[in-house]
PDB file of C-alpha atoms in Angstrom:
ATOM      1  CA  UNK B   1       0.000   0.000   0.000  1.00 45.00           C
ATOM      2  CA  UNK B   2       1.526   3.479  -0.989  1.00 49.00           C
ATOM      3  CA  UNK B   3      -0.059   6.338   1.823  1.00 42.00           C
ATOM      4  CA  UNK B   4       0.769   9.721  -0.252  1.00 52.00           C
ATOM      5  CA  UNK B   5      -0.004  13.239   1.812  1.00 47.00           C
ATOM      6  CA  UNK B   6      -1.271  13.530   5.054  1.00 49.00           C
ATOM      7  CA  UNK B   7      -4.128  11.615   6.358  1.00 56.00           C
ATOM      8  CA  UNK B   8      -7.197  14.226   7.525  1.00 68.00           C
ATOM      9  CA  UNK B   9      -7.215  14.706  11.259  1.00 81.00           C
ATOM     10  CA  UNK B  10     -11.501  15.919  11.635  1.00 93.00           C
ATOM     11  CA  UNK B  11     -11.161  19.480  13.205  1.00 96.00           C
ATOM     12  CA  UNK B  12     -11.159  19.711  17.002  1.00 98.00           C
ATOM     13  CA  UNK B  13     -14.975  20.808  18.538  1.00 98.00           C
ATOM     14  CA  UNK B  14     -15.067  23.651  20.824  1.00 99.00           C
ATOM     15  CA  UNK B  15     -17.947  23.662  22.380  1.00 99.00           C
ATOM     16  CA  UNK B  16     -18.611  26.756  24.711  1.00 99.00           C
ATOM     17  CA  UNK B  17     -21.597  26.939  27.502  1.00 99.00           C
ATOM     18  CA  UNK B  18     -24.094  29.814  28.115  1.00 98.00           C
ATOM     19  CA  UNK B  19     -24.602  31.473  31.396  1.00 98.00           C
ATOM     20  CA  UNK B  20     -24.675  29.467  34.622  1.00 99.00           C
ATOM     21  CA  UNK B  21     -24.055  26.375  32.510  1.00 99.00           C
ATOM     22  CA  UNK B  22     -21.666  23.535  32.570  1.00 99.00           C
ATOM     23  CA  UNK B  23     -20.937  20.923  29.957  1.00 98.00           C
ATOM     24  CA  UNK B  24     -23.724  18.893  30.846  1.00 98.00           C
ATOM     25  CA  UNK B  25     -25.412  21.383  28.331  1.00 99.00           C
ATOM     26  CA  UNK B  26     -23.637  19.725  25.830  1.00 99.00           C
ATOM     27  CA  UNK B  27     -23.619  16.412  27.546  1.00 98.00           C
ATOM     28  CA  UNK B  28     -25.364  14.867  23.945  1.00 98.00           C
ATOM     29  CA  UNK B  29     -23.002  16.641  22.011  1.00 99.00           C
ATOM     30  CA  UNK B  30     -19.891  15.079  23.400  1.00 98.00           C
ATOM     31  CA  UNK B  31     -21.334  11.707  23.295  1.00 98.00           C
ATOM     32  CA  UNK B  32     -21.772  11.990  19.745  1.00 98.00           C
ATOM     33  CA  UNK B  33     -18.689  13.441  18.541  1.00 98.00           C
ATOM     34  CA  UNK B  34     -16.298  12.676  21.023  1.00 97.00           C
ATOM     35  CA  UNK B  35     -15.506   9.054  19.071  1.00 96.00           C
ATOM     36  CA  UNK B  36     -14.223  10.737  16.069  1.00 95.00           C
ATOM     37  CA  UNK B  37     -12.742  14.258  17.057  1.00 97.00           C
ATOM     38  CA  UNK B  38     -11.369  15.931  19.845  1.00 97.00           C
ATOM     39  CA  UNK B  39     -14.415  17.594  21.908  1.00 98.00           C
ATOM     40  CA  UNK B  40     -13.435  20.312  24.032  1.00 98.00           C
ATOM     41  CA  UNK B  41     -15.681  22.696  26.606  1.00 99.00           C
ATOM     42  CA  UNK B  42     -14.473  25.886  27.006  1.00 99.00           C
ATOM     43  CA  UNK B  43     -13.779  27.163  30.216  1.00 98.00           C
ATOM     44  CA  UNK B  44     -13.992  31.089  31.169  1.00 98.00           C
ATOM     45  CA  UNK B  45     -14.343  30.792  34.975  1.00 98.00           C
ATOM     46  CA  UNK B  46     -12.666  33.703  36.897  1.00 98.00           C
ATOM     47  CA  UNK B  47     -13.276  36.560  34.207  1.00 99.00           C
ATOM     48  CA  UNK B  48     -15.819  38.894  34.224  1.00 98.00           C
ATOM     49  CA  UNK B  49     -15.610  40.653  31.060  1.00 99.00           C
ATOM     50  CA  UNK B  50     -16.478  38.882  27.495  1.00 99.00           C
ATOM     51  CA  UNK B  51     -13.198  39.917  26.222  1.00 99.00           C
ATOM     52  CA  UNK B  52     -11.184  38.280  29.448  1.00 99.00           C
ATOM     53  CA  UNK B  53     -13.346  35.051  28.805  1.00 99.00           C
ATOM     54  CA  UNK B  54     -12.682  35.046  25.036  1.00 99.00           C
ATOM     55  CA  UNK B  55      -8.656  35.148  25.809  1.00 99.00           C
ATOM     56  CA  UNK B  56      -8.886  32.345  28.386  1.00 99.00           C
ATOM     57  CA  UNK B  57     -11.061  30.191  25.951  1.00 99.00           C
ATOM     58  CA  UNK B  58      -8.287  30.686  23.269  1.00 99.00           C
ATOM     59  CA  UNK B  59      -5.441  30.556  25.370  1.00 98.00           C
ATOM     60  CA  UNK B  60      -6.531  26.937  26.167  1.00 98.00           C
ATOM     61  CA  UNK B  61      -7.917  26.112  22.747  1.00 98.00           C
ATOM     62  CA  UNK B  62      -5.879  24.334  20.200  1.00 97.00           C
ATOM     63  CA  UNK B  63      -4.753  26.508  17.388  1.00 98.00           C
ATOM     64  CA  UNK B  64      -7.460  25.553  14.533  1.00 98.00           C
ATOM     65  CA  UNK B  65     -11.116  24.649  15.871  1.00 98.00           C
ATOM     66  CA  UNK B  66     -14.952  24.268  15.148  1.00 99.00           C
ATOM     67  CA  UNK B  67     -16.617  26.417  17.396  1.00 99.00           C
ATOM     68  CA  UNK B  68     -19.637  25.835  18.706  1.00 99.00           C
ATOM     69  CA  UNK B  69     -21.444  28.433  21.258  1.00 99.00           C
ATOM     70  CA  UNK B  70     -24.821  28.632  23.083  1.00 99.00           C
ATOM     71  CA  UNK B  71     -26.736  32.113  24.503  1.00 99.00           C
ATOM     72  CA  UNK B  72     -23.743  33.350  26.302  1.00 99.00           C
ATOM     73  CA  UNK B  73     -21.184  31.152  25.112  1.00 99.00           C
ATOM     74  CA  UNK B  74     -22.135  32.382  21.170  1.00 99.00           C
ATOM     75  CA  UNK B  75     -21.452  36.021  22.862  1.00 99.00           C
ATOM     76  CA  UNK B  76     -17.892  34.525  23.532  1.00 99.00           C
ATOM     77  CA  UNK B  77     -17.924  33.478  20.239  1.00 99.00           C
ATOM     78  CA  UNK B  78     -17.933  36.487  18.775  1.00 99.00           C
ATOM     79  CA  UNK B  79     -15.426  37.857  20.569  1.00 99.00           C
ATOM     80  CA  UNK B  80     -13.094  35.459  20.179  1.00 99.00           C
ATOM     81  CA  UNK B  81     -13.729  35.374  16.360  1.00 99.00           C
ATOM     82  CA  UNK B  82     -12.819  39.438  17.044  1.00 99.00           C
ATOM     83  CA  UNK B  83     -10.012  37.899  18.481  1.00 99.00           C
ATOM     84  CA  UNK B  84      -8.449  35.187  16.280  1.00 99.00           C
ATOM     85  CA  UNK B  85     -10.520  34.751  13.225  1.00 99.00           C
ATOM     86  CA  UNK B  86      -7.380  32.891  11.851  1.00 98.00           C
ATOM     87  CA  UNK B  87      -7.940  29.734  14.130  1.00 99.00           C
ATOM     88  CA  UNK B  88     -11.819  29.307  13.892  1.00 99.00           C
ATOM     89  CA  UNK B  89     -12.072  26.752  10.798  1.00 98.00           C
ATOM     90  CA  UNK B  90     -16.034  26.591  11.278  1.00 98.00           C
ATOM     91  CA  UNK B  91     -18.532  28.883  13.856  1.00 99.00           C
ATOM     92  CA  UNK B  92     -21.626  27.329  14.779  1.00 99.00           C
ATOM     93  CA  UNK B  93     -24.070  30.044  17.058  1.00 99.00           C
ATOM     94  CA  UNK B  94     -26.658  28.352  19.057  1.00 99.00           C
ATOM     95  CA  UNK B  95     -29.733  30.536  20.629  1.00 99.00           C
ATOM     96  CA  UNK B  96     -27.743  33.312  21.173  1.00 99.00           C
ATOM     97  CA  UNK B  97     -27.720  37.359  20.758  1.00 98.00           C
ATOM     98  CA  UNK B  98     -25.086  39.455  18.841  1.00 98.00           C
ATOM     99  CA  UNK B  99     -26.473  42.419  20.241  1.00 98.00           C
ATOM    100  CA  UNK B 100     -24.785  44.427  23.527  1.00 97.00           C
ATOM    101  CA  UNK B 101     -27.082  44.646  26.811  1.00 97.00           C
ATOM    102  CA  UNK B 102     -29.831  47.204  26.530  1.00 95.00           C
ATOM    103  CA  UNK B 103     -29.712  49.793  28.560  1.00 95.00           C
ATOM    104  CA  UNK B 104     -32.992  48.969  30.390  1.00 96.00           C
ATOM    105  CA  UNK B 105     -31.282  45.835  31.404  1.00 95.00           C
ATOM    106  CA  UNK B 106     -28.302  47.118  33.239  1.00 97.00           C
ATOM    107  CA  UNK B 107     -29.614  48.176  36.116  1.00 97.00           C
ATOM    108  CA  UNK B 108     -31.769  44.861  36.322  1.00 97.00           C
ATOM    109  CA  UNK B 109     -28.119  42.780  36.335  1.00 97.00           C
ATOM    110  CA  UNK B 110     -27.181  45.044  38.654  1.00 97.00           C
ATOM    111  CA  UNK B 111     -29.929  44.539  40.989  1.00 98.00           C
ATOM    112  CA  UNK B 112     -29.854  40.522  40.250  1.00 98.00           C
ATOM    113  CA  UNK B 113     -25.816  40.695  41.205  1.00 98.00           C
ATOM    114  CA  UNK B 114     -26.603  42.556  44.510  1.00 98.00           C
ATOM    115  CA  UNK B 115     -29.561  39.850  45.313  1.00 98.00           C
ATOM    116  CA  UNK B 116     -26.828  37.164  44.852  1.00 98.00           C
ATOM    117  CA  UNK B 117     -24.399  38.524  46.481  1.00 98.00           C
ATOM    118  CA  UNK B 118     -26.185  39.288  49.455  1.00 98.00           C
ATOM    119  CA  UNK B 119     -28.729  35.985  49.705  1.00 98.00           C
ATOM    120  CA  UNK B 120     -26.225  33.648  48.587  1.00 98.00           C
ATOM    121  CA  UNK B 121     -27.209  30.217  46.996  1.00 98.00           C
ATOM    122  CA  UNK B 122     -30.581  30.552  48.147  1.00 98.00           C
ATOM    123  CA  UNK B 123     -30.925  33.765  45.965  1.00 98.00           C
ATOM    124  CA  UNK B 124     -29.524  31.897  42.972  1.00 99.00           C
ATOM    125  CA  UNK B 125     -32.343  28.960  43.122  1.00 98.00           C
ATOM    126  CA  UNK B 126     -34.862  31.416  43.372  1.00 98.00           C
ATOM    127  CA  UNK B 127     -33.577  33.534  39.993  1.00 98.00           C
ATOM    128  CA  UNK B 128     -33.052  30.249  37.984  1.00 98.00           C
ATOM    129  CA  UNK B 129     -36.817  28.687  39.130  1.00 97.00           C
ATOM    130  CA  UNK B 130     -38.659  32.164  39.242  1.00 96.00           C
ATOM    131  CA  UNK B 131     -36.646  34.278  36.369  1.00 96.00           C
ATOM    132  CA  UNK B 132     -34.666  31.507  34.236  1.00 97.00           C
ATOM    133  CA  UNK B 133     -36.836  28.883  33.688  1.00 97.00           C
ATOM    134  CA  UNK B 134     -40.339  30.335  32.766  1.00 94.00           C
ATOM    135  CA  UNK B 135     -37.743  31.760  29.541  1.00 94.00           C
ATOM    136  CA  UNK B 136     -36.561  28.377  29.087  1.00 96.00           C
ATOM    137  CA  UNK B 137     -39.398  26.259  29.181  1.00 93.00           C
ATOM    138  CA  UNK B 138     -42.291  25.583  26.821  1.00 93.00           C
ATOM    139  CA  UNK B 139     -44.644  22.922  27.995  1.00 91.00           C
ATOM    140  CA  UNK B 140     -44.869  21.536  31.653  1.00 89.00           C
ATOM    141  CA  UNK B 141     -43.530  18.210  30.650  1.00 90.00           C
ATOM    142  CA  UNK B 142     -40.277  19.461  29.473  1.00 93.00           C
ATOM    143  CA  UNK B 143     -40.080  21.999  32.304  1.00 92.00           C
ATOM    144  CA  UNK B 144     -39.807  19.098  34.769  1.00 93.00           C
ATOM    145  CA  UNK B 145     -37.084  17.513  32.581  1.00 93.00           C
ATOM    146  CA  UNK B 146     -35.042  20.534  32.217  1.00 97.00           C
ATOM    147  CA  UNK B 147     -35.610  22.350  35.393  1.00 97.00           C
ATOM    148  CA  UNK B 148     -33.077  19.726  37.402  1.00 97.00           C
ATOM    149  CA  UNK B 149     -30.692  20.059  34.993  1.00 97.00           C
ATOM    150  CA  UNK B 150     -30.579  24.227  34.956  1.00 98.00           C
ATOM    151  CA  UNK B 151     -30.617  24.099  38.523  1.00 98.00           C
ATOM    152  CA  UNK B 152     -27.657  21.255  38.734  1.00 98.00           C
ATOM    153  CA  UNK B 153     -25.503  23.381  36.441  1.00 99.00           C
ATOM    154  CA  UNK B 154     -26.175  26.896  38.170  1.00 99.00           C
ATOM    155  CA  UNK B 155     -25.441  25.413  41.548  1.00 99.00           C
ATOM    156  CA  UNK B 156     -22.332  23.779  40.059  1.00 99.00           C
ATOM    157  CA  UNK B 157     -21.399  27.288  38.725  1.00 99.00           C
ATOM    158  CA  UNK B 158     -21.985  28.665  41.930  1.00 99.00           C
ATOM    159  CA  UNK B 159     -22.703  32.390  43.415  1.00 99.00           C
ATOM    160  CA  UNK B 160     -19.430  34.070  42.380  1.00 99.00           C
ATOM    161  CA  UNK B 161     -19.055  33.311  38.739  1.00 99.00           C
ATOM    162  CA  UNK B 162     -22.827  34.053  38.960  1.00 99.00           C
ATOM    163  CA  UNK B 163     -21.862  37.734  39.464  1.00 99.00           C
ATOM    164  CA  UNK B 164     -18.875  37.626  36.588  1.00 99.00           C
ATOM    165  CA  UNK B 165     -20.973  36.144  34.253  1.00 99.00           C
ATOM    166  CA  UNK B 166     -23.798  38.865  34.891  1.00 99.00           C
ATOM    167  CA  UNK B 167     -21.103  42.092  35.275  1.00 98.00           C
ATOM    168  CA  UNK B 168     -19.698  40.003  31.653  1.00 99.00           C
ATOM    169  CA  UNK B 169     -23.265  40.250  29.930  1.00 98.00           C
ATOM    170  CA  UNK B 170     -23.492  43.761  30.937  1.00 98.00           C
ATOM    171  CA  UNK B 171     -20.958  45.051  29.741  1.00 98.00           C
ATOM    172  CA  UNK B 172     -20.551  43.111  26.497  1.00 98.00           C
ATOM    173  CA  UNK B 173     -19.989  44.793  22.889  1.00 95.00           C
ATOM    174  CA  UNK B 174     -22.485  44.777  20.333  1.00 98.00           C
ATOM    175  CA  UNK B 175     -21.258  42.145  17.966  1.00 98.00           C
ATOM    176  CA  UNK B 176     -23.717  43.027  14.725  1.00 98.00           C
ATOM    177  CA  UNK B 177     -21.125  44.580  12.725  1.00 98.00           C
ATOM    178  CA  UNK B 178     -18.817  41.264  13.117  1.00 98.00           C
ATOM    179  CA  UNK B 179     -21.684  38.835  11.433  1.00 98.00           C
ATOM    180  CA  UNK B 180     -20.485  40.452   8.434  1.00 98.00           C
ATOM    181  CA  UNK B 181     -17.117  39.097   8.626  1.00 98.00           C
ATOM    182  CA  UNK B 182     -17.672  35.534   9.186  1.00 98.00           C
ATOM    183  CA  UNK B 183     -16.634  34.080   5.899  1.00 97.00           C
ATOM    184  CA  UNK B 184     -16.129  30.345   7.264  1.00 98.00           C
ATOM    185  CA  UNK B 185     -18.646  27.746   6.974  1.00 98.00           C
ATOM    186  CA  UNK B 186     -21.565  28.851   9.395  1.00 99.00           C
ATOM    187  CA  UNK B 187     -24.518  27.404  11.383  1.00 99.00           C
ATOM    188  CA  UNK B 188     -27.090  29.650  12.654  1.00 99.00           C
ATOM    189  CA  UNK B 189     -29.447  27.656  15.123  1.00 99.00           C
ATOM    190  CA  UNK B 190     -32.666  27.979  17.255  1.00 98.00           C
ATOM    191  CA  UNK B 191     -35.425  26.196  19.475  1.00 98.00           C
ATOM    192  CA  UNK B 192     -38.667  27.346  18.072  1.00 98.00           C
ATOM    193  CA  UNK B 193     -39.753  28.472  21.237  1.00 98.00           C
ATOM    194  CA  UNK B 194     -37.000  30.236  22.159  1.00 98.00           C
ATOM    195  CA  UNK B 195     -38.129  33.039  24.527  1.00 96.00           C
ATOM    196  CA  UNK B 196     -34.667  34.664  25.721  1.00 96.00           C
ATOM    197  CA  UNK B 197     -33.031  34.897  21.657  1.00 98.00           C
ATOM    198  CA  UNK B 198     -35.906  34.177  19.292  1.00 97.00           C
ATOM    199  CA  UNK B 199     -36.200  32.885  15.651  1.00 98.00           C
ATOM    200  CA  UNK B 200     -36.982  36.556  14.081  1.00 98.00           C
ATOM    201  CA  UNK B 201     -32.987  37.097  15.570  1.00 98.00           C
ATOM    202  CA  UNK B 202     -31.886  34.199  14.334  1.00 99.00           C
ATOM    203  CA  UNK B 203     -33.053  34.647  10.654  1.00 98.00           C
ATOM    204  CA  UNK B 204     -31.996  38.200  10.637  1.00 98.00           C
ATOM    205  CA  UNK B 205     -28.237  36.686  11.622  1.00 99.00           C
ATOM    206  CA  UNK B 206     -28.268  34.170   8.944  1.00 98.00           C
ATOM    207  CA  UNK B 207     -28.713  36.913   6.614  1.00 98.00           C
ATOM    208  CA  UNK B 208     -25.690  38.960   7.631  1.00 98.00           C
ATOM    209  CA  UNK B 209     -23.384  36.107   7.535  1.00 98.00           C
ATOM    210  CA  UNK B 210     -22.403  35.123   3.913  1.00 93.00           C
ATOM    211  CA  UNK B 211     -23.473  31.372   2.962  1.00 89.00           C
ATOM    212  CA  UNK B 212     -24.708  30.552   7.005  1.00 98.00           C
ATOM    213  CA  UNK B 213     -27.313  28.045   7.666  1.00 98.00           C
ATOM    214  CA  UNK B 214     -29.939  28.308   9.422  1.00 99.00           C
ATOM    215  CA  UNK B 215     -31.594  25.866  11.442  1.00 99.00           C
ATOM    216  CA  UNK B 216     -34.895  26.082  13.639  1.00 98.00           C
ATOM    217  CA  UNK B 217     -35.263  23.074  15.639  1.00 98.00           C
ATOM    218  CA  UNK B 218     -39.176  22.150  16.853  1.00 95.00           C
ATOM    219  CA  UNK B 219     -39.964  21.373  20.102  1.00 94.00           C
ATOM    220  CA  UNK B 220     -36.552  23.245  21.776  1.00 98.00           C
ATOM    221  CA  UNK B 221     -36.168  26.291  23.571  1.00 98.00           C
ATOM    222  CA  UNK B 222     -33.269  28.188  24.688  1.00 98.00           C
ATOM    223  CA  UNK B 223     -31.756  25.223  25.599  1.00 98.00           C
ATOM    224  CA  UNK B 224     -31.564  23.143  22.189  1.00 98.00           C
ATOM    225  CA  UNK B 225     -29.000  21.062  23.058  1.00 99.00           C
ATOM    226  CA  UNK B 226     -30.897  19.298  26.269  1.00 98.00           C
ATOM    227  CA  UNK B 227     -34.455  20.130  24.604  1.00 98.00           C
ATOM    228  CA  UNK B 228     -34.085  18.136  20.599  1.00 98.00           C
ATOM    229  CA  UNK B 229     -30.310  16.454  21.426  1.00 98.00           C
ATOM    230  CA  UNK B 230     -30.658  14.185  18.221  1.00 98.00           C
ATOM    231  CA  UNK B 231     -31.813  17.480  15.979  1.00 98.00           C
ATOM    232  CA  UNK B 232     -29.468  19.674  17.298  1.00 99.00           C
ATOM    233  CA  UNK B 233     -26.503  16.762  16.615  1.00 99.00           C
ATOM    234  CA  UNK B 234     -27.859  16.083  12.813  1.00 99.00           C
ATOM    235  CA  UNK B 235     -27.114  20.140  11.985  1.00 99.00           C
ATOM    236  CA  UNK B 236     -23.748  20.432  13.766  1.00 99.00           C
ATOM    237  CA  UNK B 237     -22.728  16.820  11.929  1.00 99.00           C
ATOM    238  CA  UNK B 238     -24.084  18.845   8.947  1.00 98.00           C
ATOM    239  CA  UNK B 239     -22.084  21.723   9.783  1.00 99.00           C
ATOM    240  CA  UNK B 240     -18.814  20.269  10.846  1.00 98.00           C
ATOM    241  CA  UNK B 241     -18.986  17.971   7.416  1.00 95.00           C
ATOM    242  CA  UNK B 242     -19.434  20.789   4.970  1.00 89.00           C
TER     243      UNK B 242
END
């Protein structure tokens, strides 16, 4: 047998969380792809700016990746696209929002911070059951699926990168003007019933991004991954094989 070139080595998947998540998020992800590629979840504990999160991620990233983010991990995304556009072979953007905080919202992070810091983990099961989940759930049957889970991963997170994450997301940089610069192969998905970054968003993305996909995946929410796993798999296979 004569071997000529280099065999292909499938790109390494980056997979980065959203807010108060682990990688149980992506928990069906990493079962799926974790046989043939490298499967990665990035880590931006200890920084509470996106920018400071985006230079962690890449710091401990290899140097050419599929990324993959979801609500605040696609806000990483961006930024670290800002970043090192160079080392992001594919972007995939998963119920997530280019835009910066709205000023409305500021003082409400501000407020939710102060409640955290001052009732502790108490305060934080209260946000995620009272102010979290009614935006994540869509039916009562998948509320008492996914309602564990949130709560699992925010507790895991615990109260102080609770208040990073939140002074992070207020602070962040409007990302619109970067869609346009995405020229790698692109995957723009959403739950359906996604009340936190709807499909309207999503579709407007798609169309700022030169030769993106767009997905919208029935019965999900804001959490696609944990809501459709087997959907949400089928477009990223899609994605990281085009």
């Amino acid at each position: 047998m004569i071997s000529i070139g280099v065999p292909t080595v499938p790109l390494p998947l980056l997979l980065v969380p959203g807010s108060l998540c682990t990688d149980v998020l992506f928990q069906a992800q990493i079962s799926a792809f974790k046989s043939d590629r490298e499967v990665l979840v990035g880590d931006f504990s200890n920084c509470d700016s996106i920018e400071t999160m985006a230079t962690k991620v890449l710091t401990e990233a290899p140097a050419e990746f599929a990324l993959a983010g979801l609500s605040m991990g696609g806000i990483v995304a961006f930024e670290m696209f800002r970043q090192a556009p160079e080392r992001i072979e594919r972007i995939a953007l998963l119920g997530t929002n280019p835009r910066g905080e709205l000023p409305e919202h500021v003082p409400v992070r501000h407020q939710q911070i102060n409640n955290i810091a001052q009732g502790g983990v108490e305060s934080l099961k209260t946000l995620v059951s009272q102010q979290l989940m009614p935006k994540y759930a869509f039916k009562s049957e998948q509320l008492l699926q996914l309602e564990p889970l949130v709560m699992e991963m925010a507790l895991d997170v615990g109260t102080d990168e609770f208040i990073n994450q939140w002074r992070a997301l207020a602070s962040r940089t409007d990302s619109w003007s970067t869609l346009k610069d995405i020229h790698c192969p692109a995957l723009i998905l959403c739950g359906v019933h996604d009340a936190q970054c709807n499909e309207k968003l999503h579709r407007n993305m798609a169309l700022e991004i030169k030769h993106a996909k767009l997905e919208i995946i029935e019965e999900a929410g804001h959490l696609s991954t944990l809501d459709a796993p087997e959907q949400v798999n089928k477009a990223l296979e899609n994605w990281l094989n085009s």
